[in-house]
XYZ file of C-alpha atoms in Angstrom:
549
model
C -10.191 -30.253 -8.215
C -9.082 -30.465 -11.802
C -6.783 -28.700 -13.869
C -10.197 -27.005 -15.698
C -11.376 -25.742 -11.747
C -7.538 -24.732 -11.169
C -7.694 -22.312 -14.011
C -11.174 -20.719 -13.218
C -9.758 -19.911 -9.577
C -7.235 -18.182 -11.202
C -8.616 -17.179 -13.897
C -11.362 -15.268 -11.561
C -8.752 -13.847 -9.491
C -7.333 -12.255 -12.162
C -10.729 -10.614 -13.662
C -11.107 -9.681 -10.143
C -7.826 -7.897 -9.011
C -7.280 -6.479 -12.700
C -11.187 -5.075 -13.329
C -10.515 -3.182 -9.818
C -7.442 -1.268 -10.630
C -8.517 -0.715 -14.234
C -11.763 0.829 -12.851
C -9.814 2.779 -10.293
C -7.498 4.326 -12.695
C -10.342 5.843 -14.955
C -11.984 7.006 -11.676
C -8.829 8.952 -11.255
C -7.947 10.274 -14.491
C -12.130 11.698 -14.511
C -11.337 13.387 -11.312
C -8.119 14.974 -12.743
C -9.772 15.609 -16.591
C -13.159 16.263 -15.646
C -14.395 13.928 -17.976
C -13.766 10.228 -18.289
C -10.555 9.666 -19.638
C -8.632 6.783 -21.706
C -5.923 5.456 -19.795
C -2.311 5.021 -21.494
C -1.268 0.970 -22.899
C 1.777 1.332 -20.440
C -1.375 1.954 -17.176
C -3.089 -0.838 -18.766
C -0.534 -3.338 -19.218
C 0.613 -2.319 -15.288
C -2.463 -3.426 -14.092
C -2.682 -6.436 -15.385
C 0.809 -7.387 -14.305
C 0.397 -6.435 -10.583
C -2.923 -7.950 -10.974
C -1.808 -11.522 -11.860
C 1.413 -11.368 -9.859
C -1.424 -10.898 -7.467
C -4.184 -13.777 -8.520
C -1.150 -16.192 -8.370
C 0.015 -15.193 -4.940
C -3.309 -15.298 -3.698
C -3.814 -18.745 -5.405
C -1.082 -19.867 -4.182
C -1.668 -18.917 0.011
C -4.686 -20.330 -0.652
C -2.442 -24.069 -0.125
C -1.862 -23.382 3.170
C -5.234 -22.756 5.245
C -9.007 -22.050 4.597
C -8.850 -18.516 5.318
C -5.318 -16.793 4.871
C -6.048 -16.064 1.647
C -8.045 -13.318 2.863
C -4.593 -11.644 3.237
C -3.343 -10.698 0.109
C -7.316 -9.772 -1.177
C -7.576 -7.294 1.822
C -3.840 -6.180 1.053
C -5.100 -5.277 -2.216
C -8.191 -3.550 -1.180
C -5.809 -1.121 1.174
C -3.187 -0.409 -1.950
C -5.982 -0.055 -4.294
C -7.917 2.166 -2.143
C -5.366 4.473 -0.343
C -4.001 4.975 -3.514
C -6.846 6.160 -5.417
C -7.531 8.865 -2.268
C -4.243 9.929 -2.626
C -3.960 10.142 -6.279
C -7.310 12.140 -6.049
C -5.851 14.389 -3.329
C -2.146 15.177 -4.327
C -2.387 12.940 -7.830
C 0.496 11.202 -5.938
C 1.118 7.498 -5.343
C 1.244 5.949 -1.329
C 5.093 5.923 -0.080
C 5.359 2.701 2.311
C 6.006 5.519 4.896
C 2.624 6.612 5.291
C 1.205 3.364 6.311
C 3.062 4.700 9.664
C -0.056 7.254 10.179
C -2.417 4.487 10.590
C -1.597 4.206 13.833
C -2.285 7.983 14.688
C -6.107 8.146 15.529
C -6.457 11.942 14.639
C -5.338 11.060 10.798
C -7.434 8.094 10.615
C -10.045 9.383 12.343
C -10.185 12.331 9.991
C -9.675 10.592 6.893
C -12.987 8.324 7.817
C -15.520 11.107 9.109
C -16.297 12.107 5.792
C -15.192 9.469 3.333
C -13.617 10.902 0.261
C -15.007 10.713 -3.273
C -14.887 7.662 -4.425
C -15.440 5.847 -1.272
C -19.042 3.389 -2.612
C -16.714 2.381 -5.411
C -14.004 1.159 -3.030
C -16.695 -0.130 -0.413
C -18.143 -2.092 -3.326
C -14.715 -3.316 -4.377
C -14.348 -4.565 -0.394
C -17.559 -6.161 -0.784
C -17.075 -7.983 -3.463
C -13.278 -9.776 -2.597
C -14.874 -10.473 0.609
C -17.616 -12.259 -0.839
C -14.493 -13.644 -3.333
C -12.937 -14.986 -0.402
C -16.370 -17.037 1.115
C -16.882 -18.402 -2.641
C -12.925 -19.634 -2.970
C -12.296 -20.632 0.325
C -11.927 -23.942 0.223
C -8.502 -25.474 -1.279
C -7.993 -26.723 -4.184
C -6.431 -30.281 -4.597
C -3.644 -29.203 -7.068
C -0.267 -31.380 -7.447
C 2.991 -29.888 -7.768
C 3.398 -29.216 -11.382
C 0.833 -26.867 -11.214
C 1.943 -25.547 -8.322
C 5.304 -24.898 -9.835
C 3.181 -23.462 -13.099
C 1.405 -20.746 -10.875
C 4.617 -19.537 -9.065
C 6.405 -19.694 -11.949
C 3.841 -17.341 -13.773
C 3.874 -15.297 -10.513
C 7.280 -14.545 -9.957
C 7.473 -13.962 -13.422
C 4.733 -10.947 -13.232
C 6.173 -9.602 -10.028
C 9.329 -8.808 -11.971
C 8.111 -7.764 -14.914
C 5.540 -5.090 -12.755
C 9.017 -3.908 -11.361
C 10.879 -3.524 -14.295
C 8.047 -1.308 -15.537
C 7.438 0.538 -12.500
C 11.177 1.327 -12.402
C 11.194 2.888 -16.017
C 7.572 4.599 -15.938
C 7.848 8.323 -13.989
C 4.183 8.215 -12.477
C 0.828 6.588 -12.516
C -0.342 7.242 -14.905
C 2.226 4.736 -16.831
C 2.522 2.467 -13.944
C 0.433 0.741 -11.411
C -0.051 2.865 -8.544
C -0.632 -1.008 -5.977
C 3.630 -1.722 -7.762
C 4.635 1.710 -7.005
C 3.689 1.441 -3.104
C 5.293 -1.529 -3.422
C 8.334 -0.402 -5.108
C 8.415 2.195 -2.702
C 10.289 -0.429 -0.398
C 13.400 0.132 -2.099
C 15.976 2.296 -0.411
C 16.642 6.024 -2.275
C 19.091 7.802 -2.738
C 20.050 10.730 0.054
C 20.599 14.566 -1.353
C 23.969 14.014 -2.090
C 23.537 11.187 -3.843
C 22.087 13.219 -6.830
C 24.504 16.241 -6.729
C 27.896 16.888 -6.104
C 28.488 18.539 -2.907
C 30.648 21.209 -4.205
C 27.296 22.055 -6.085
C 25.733 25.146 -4.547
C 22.177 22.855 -4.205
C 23.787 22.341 -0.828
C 25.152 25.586 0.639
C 24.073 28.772 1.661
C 24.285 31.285 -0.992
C 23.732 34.611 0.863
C 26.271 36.454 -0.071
C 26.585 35.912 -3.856
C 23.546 37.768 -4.374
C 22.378 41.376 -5.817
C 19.975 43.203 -2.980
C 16.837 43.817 -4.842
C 15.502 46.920 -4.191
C 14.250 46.840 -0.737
C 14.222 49.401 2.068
C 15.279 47.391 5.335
C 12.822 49.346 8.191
C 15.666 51.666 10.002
C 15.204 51.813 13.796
C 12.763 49.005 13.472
C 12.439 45.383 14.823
C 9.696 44.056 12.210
C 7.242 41.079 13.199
C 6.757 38.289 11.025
C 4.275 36.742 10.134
C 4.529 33.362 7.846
C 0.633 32.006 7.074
C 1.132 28.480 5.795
C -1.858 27.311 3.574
C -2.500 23.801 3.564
C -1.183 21.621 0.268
C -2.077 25.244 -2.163
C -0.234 25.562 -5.029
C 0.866 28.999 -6.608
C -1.973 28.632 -9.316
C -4.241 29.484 -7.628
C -3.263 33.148 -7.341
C -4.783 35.205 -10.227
C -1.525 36.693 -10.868
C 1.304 33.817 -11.082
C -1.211 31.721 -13.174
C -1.428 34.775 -15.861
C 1.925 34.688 -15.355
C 2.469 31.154 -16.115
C 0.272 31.487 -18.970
C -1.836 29.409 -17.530
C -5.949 28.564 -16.844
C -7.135 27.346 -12.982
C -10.593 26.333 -12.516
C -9.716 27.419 -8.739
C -8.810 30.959 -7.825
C -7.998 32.392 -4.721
C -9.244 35.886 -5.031
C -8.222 36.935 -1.451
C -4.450 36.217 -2.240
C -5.192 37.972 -6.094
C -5.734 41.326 -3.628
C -2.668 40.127 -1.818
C -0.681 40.337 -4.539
C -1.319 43.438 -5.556
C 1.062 45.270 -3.046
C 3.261 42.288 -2.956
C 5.980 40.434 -4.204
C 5.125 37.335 -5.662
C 7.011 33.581 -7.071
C 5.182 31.793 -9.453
C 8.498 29.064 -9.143
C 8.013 28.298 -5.824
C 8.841 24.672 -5.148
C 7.370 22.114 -2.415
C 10.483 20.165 -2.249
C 8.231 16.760 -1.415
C 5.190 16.065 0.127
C 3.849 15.851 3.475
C 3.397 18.358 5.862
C 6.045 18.124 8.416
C 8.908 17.491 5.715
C 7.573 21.128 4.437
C 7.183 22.365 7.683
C 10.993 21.268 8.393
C 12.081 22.903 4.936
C 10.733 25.930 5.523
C 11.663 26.310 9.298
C 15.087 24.801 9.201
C 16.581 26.116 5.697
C 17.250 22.429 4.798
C 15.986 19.356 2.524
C 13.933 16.885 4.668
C 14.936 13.883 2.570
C 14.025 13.027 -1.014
C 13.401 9.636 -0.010
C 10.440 7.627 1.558
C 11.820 7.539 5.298
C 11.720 8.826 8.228
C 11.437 12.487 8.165
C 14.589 15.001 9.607
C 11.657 16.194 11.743
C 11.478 13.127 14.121
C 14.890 12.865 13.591
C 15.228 16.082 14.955
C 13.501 15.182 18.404
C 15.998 12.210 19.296
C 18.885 14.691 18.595
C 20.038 17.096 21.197
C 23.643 18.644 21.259
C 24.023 17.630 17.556
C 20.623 19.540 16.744
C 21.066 21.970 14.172
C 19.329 25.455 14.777
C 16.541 26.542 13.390
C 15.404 29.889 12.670
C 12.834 30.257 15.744
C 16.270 29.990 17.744
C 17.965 32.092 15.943
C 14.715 34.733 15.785
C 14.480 34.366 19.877
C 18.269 35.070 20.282
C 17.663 38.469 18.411
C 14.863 39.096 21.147
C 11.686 38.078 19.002
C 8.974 36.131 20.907
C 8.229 32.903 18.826
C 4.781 31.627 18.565
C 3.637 28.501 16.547
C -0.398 28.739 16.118
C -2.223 25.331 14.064
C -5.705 24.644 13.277
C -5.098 20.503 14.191
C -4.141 18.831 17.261
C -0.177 18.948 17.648
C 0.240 15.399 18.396
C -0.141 14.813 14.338
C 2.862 14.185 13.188
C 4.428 15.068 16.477
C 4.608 18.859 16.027
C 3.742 19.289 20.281
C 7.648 17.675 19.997
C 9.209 19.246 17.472
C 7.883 23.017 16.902
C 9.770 23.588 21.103
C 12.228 21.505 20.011
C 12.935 23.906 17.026
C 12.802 27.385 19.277
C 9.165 27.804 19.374
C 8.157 29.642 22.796
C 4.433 28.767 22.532
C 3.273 25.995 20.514
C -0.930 25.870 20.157
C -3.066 24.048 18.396
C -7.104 22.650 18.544
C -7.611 23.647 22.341
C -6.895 26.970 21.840
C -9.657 28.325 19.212
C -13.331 28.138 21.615
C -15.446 28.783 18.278
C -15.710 26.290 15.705
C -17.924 26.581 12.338
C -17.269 22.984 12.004
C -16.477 19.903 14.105
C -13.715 17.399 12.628
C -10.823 15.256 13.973
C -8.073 17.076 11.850
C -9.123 20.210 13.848
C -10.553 23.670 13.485
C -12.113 25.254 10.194
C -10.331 28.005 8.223
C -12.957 30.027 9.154
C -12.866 29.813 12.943
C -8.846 29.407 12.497
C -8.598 32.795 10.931
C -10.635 34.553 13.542
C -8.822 32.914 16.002
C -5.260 33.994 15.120
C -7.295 37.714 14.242
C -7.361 37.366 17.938
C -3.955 36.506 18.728
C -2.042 38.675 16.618
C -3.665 41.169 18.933
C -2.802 39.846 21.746
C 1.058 39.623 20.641
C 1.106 43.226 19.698
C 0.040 44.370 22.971
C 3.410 42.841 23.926
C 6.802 44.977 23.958
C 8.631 42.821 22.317
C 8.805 41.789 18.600
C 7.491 38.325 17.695
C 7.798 35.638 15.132
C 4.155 34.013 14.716
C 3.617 30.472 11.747
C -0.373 30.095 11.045
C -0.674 26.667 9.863
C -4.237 25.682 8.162
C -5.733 21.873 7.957
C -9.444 23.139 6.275
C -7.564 21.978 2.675
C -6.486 19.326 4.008
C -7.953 16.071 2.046
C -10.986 14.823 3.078
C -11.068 19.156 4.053
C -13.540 20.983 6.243
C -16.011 22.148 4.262
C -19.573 23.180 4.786
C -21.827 20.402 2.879
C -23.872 22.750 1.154
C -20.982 24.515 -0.525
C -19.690 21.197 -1.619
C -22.999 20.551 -3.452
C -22.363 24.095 -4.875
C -18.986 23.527 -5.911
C -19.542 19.975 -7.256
C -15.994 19.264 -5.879
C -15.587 18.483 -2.018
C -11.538 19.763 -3.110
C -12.635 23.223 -5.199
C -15.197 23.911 -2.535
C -12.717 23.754 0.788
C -10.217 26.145 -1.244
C -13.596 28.567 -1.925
C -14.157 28.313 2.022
C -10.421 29.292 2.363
C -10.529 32.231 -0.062
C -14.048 33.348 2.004
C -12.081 32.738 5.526
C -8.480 34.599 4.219
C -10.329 37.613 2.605
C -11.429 38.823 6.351
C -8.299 38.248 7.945
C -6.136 39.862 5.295
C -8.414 42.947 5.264
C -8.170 42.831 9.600
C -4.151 43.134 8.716
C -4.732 45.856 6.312
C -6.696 47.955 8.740
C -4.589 47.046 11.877
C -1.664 48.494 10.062
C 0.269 45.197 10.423
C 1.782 45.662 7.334
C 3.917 49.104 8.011
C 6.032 46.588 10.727
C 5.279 43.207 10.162
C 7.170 40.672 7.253
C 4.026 38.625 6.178
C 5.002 35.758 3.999
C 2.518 33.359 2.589
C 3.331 29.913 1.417
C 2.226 26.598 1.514
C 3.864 23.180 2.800
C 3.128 21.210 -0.363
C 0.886 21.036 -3.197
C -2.202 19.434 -4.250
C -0.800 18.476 -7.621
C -1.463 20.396 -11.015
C -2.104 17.535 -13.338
C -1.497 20.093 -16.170
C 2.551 20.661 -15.688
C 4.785 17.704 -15.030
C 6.210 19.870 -11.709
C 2.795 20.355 -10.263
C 3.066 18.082 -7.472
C 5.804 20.009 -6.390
C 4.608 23.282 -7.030
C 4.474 25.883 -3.476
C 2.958 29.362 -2.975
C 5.027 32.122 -2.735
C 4.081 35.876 -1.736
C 5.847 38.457 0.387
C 4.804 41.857 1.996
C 6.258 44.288 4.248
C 7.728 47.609 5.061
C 10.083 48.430 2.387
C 8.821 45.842 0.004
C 8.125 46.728 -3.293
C 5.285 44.870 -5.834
C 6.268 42.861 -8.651
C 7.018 39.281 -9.933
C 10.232 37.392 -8.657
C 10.801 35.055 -11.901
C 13.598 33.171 -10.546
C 13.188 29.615 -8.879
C 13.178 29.312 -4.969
C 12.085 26.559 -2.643
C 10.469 26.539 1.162
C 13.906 25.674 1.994
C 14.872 29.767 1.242
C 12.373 31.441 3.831
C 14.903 31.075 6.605
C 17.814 32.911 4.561
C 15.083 35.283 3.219
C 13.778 36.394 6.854
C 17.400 37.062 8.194
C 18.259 38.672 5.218
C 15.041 41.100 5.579
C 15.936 41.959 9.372
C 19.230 42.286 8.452
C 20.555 39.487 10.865
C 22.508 37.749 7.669
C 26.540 38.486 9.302
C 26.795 35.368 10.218
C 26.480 31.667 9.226
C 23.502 29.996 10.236
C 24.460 26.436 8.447
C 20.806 27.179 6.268
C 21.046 26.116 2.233
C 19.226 28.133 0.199
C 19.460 31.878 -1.495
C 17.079 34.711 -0.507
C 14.540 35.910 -2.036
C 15.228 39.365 -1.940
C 18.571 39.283 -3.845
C 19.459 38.595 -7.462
C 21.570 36.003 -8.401
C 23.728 36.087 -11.247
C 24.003 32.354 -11.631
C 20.897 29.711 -11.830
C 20.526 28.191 -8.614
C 20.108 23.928 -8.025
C 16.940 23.146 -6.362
C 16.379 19.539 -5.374
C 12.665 18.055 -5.440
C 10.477 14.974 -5.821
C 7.232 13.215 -6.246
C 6.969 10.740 -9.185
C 10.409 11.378 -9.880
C 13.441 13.153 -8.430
C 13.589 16.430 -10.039
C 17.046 18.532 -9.622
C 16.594 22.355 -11.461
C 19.214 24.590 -13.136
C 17.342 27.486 -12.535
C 14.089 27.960 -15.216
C 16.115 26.870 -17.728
C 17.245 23.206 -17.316
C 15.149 20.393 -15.409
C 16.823 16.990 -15.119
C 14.177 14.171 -13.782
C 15.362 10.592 -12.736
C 12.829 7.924 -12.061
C 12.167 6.755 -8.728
C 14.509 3.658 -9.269
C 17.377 6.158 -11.117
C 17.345 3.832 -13.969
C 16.165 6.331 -16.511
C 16.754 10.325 -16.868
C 15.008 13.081 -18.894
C 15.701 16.293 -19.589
C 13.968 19.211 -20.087
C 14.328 22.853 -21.197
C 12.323 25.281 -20.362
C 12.461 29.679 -21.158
């Protein structure tokens, strides 16, 4: 083969890998725009870095047998496409760490019963570097200068793609292939960003102001925390007028909420992933900035060391704890780690007979609703008080959602929250008539967030709404993460005299200070309280500030 053939391999590669990507990053910024969308020069110029780094690798396997070249053009296909589901899901980039949950059938099971938007664009792009690899696969004759030449050129593109992808914060200035890759790199651990004398990483009980709230006297309350899959606060009627701020999705069930309640427009996921929120939120501490392996598992192989959580603390005070889930436990090992945390009963798919739809993540928000309807009745024929976490999956991407009312909706995403809002408004209204609220502490969150593509913090922005006996209505400006509910549930039942090793404030107490909140998602975020926002790229080479009211 001559030098003239030499270049048209690679040259073809090149078209190939680089067309892809280019074409998959205007997919995603039309999803996130509505409308197709110019990418930025930085996106551009990304691509076409990863994309040669990759037509020379590829060109250059292709030395060393007929057919293990196929590797790095089906390596690409997997970046390219997981990445554009994600991005379209959680406008987030693939960590290496979640190539572990290919080898749990439920999530890949789940993720290919429906497909997900974009899926004949990727099956085309499949297609087409198979048929790549039938046309190219026989070797080239190539001495080696040229050899030398093409790994030059490679190596040379590989570290320019990571020089960029260190400096850009997310994809849309990078390519979202070099940040999985990048992803490799070790980050930093929570007190790597902050001092530890900081209070980011203490309790901060004490320091506060009580808000006005009328603790129940003579009462045990129940709680009830209702965890709604990946929403962010924006879709509440209420924080986005707050926010100033326009959502093409509302959840009107959770607009009625509101009214009685108190509600946090600054409520922050601290990363995403479900069980990292899940631990956050149950354990009153940070479940690692970094792409590793979550506290949660962690938390399983531990036993004297094991911190508490609060379903242990909640049980030694005499509540019943109940952990109820619309998806089978054995994703992300929550049948190991919700007992291993205090839970008395852990449940999940088996327990709900009635299903409005059949999937492998588990049971629609529909039937899930009607289901724990069900049990909270159950639990109050009981003497004792309880402590009951509702965990949804319908919102889940590729989400449960009746066909028809995605053809309504236009948006498979917009019409699984409207199937929410239709499933929530019933079983709010079956709490307002069983009274629930005059002893119960119902707190409704979320354990991360689909991404708002129009605030730099929307990927890490939570739900946040609180109502109970004693509880007043209003706005809570001040920021909070899922890391607080612990300290904010003790606080409410008055069971805050002693240390229970949780960071984090409460939400029903003023501060006089602004609080440090550690987050991430493009980049590692650290707050200063509304006012001051510090954001560090991925790599820590490059730091922004910015101010907000």
């Amino acid at each position: 083969m001559n030098n003239r053939s030499l270049r048209r391999r690679f040259s073809s590669l090149f078209l190939l890998y680089f067309i892809s990507a280019l074409v998959a990053r205007l997919l995603a910024l039309s999803h996130w725009q509505g409308e197709l969308a110019w990418p930025s020069v930085e996106g551009v110029y990304a691509d076409a870095l990863i994309a040669m780094a990759f037509a020379g690798l590829t060109a250059l396997v292709s030395y060393w047998g007929r057919w293990i070249f196929m590797i790095p053009l089906l390596l690409w296909w997997v970046l390219l496409s997981t990445n554009l589901e994600l991005i379209v899901a959680l406008n987030d980039t693939v960590d290496w760490y979640d190539f572990t949950f290919l080898l749990d059938p439920v999530v890949v099971l789940g993720s290919l019963q429906k497909g997900g938007e974009f899926t004949g664009y990727l099956l085309l792009v499949l297609v087409i570097l198979i048929a790549a690899g039938f046309v190219l696969r026989k070797p080239p004759d190539v001495r080696g200068r040229q050899l030398l030449v093409i790994s030059l050129l490679t190596f040379a593109s590989l570290v320019l793609s990571w020089v960029q992808t260190s400096r850009s914060a997310s994809w849309h200035e990078s390519s979202p292939v070099a940040r999985t890759m990048a992803s490799w790199q070790s980050g930093p651990e929570e007190q790597g960003l902050i001092s530890l004398n900081r209070p980011a990483l203490r309790s901060e009980l004490a320091g506060g102001k009580l808000r006005q709230l009328q603790r129940p006297q003579g009462l045990k309350p129940n709680v009830l925390l209702i965890v709604l899959e990946g929403i962010p606060g924006i879709y509440v009627p209420q924080i986005a007028n707050h926010m100033n701020m326009d959502s093409p999705v509302k959840l009107d069930s959770l607009g009625m909420f509101a009214r009685d309640s108190l509600y946090i427009p600054n409520m922050v996921a601290h990363k995403r992933q479900t069980i990292r929120g899940l631990y956050a939120l149950l354990c009153g501490d940070y479940s690692k900035l970094k792409s590793s392996t979550p506290k949660a598992y962690e938390y399983i192989e531990k036993t004297v060391d094991a911190p508490r959580c609060l379903p242990s603390f909640l049980n030694d005070a005499g509540y019943e704890s109940h952990f109820l889930q619309a998806a089978p436990l054995a994703v992300m090992s929550k049948d190991q780690f919700m007992p291993a945390v205090g839970f008395d009963v852990v449940l999940g798919t088996p327990y709900f007979e009635n299903r409005y739809l059949e999937s492998f993540w588990g049971v629609d928000d529909r039937a899930f609703f009607e289901g724990a309807a069900g049990y909270i009745d159950s639990l109050n024929a009981s003497e004792s008080p309880w402590f009951l976490t509702l965990l949804t999956v319908g919102t889940h991407h590729p989400y449960g959602v009746p066909p028809e009312m995605v053809e309504e909706y236009g948006d498979a995403k917009v019409a699984a929250v409207a199937y929410l809002d239709q499933a929530l408004a019933p079983f709010l209204e079956f709490l307002e008539e069983s009274n629930i609220y005059e002893d119960t502490l119902v707190i409704i969150t979320s354990d991360e967030s689909h991404g708002v593509s129009s605030t730099i913090l929307g990927n890490n922005w939570g739900l946040g709404l609180v109502r109970g006996p004693g509880i007043g209505s209003g706005v809570i400006p001040q920021v909070y993460g899922l890391l607080d509910w612990p300290l904010t549930i003790l606080d409410y039942l008055n069971l805050s005299d002693r240390d229970f090793g949780f960071i984090g404030r409460s939400v029903f107490r003023e501060y006089p200070d602004p609080r440090q909140l550690l987050f991430t998602s493009d980049r590692y975020w650290l707050a200063e309280g509304r006012q001051r926002i510090i954001g560090c790229t991925i790599s820590l080479t490059s730091c922004s500030e910015f101010r907000g009211e």
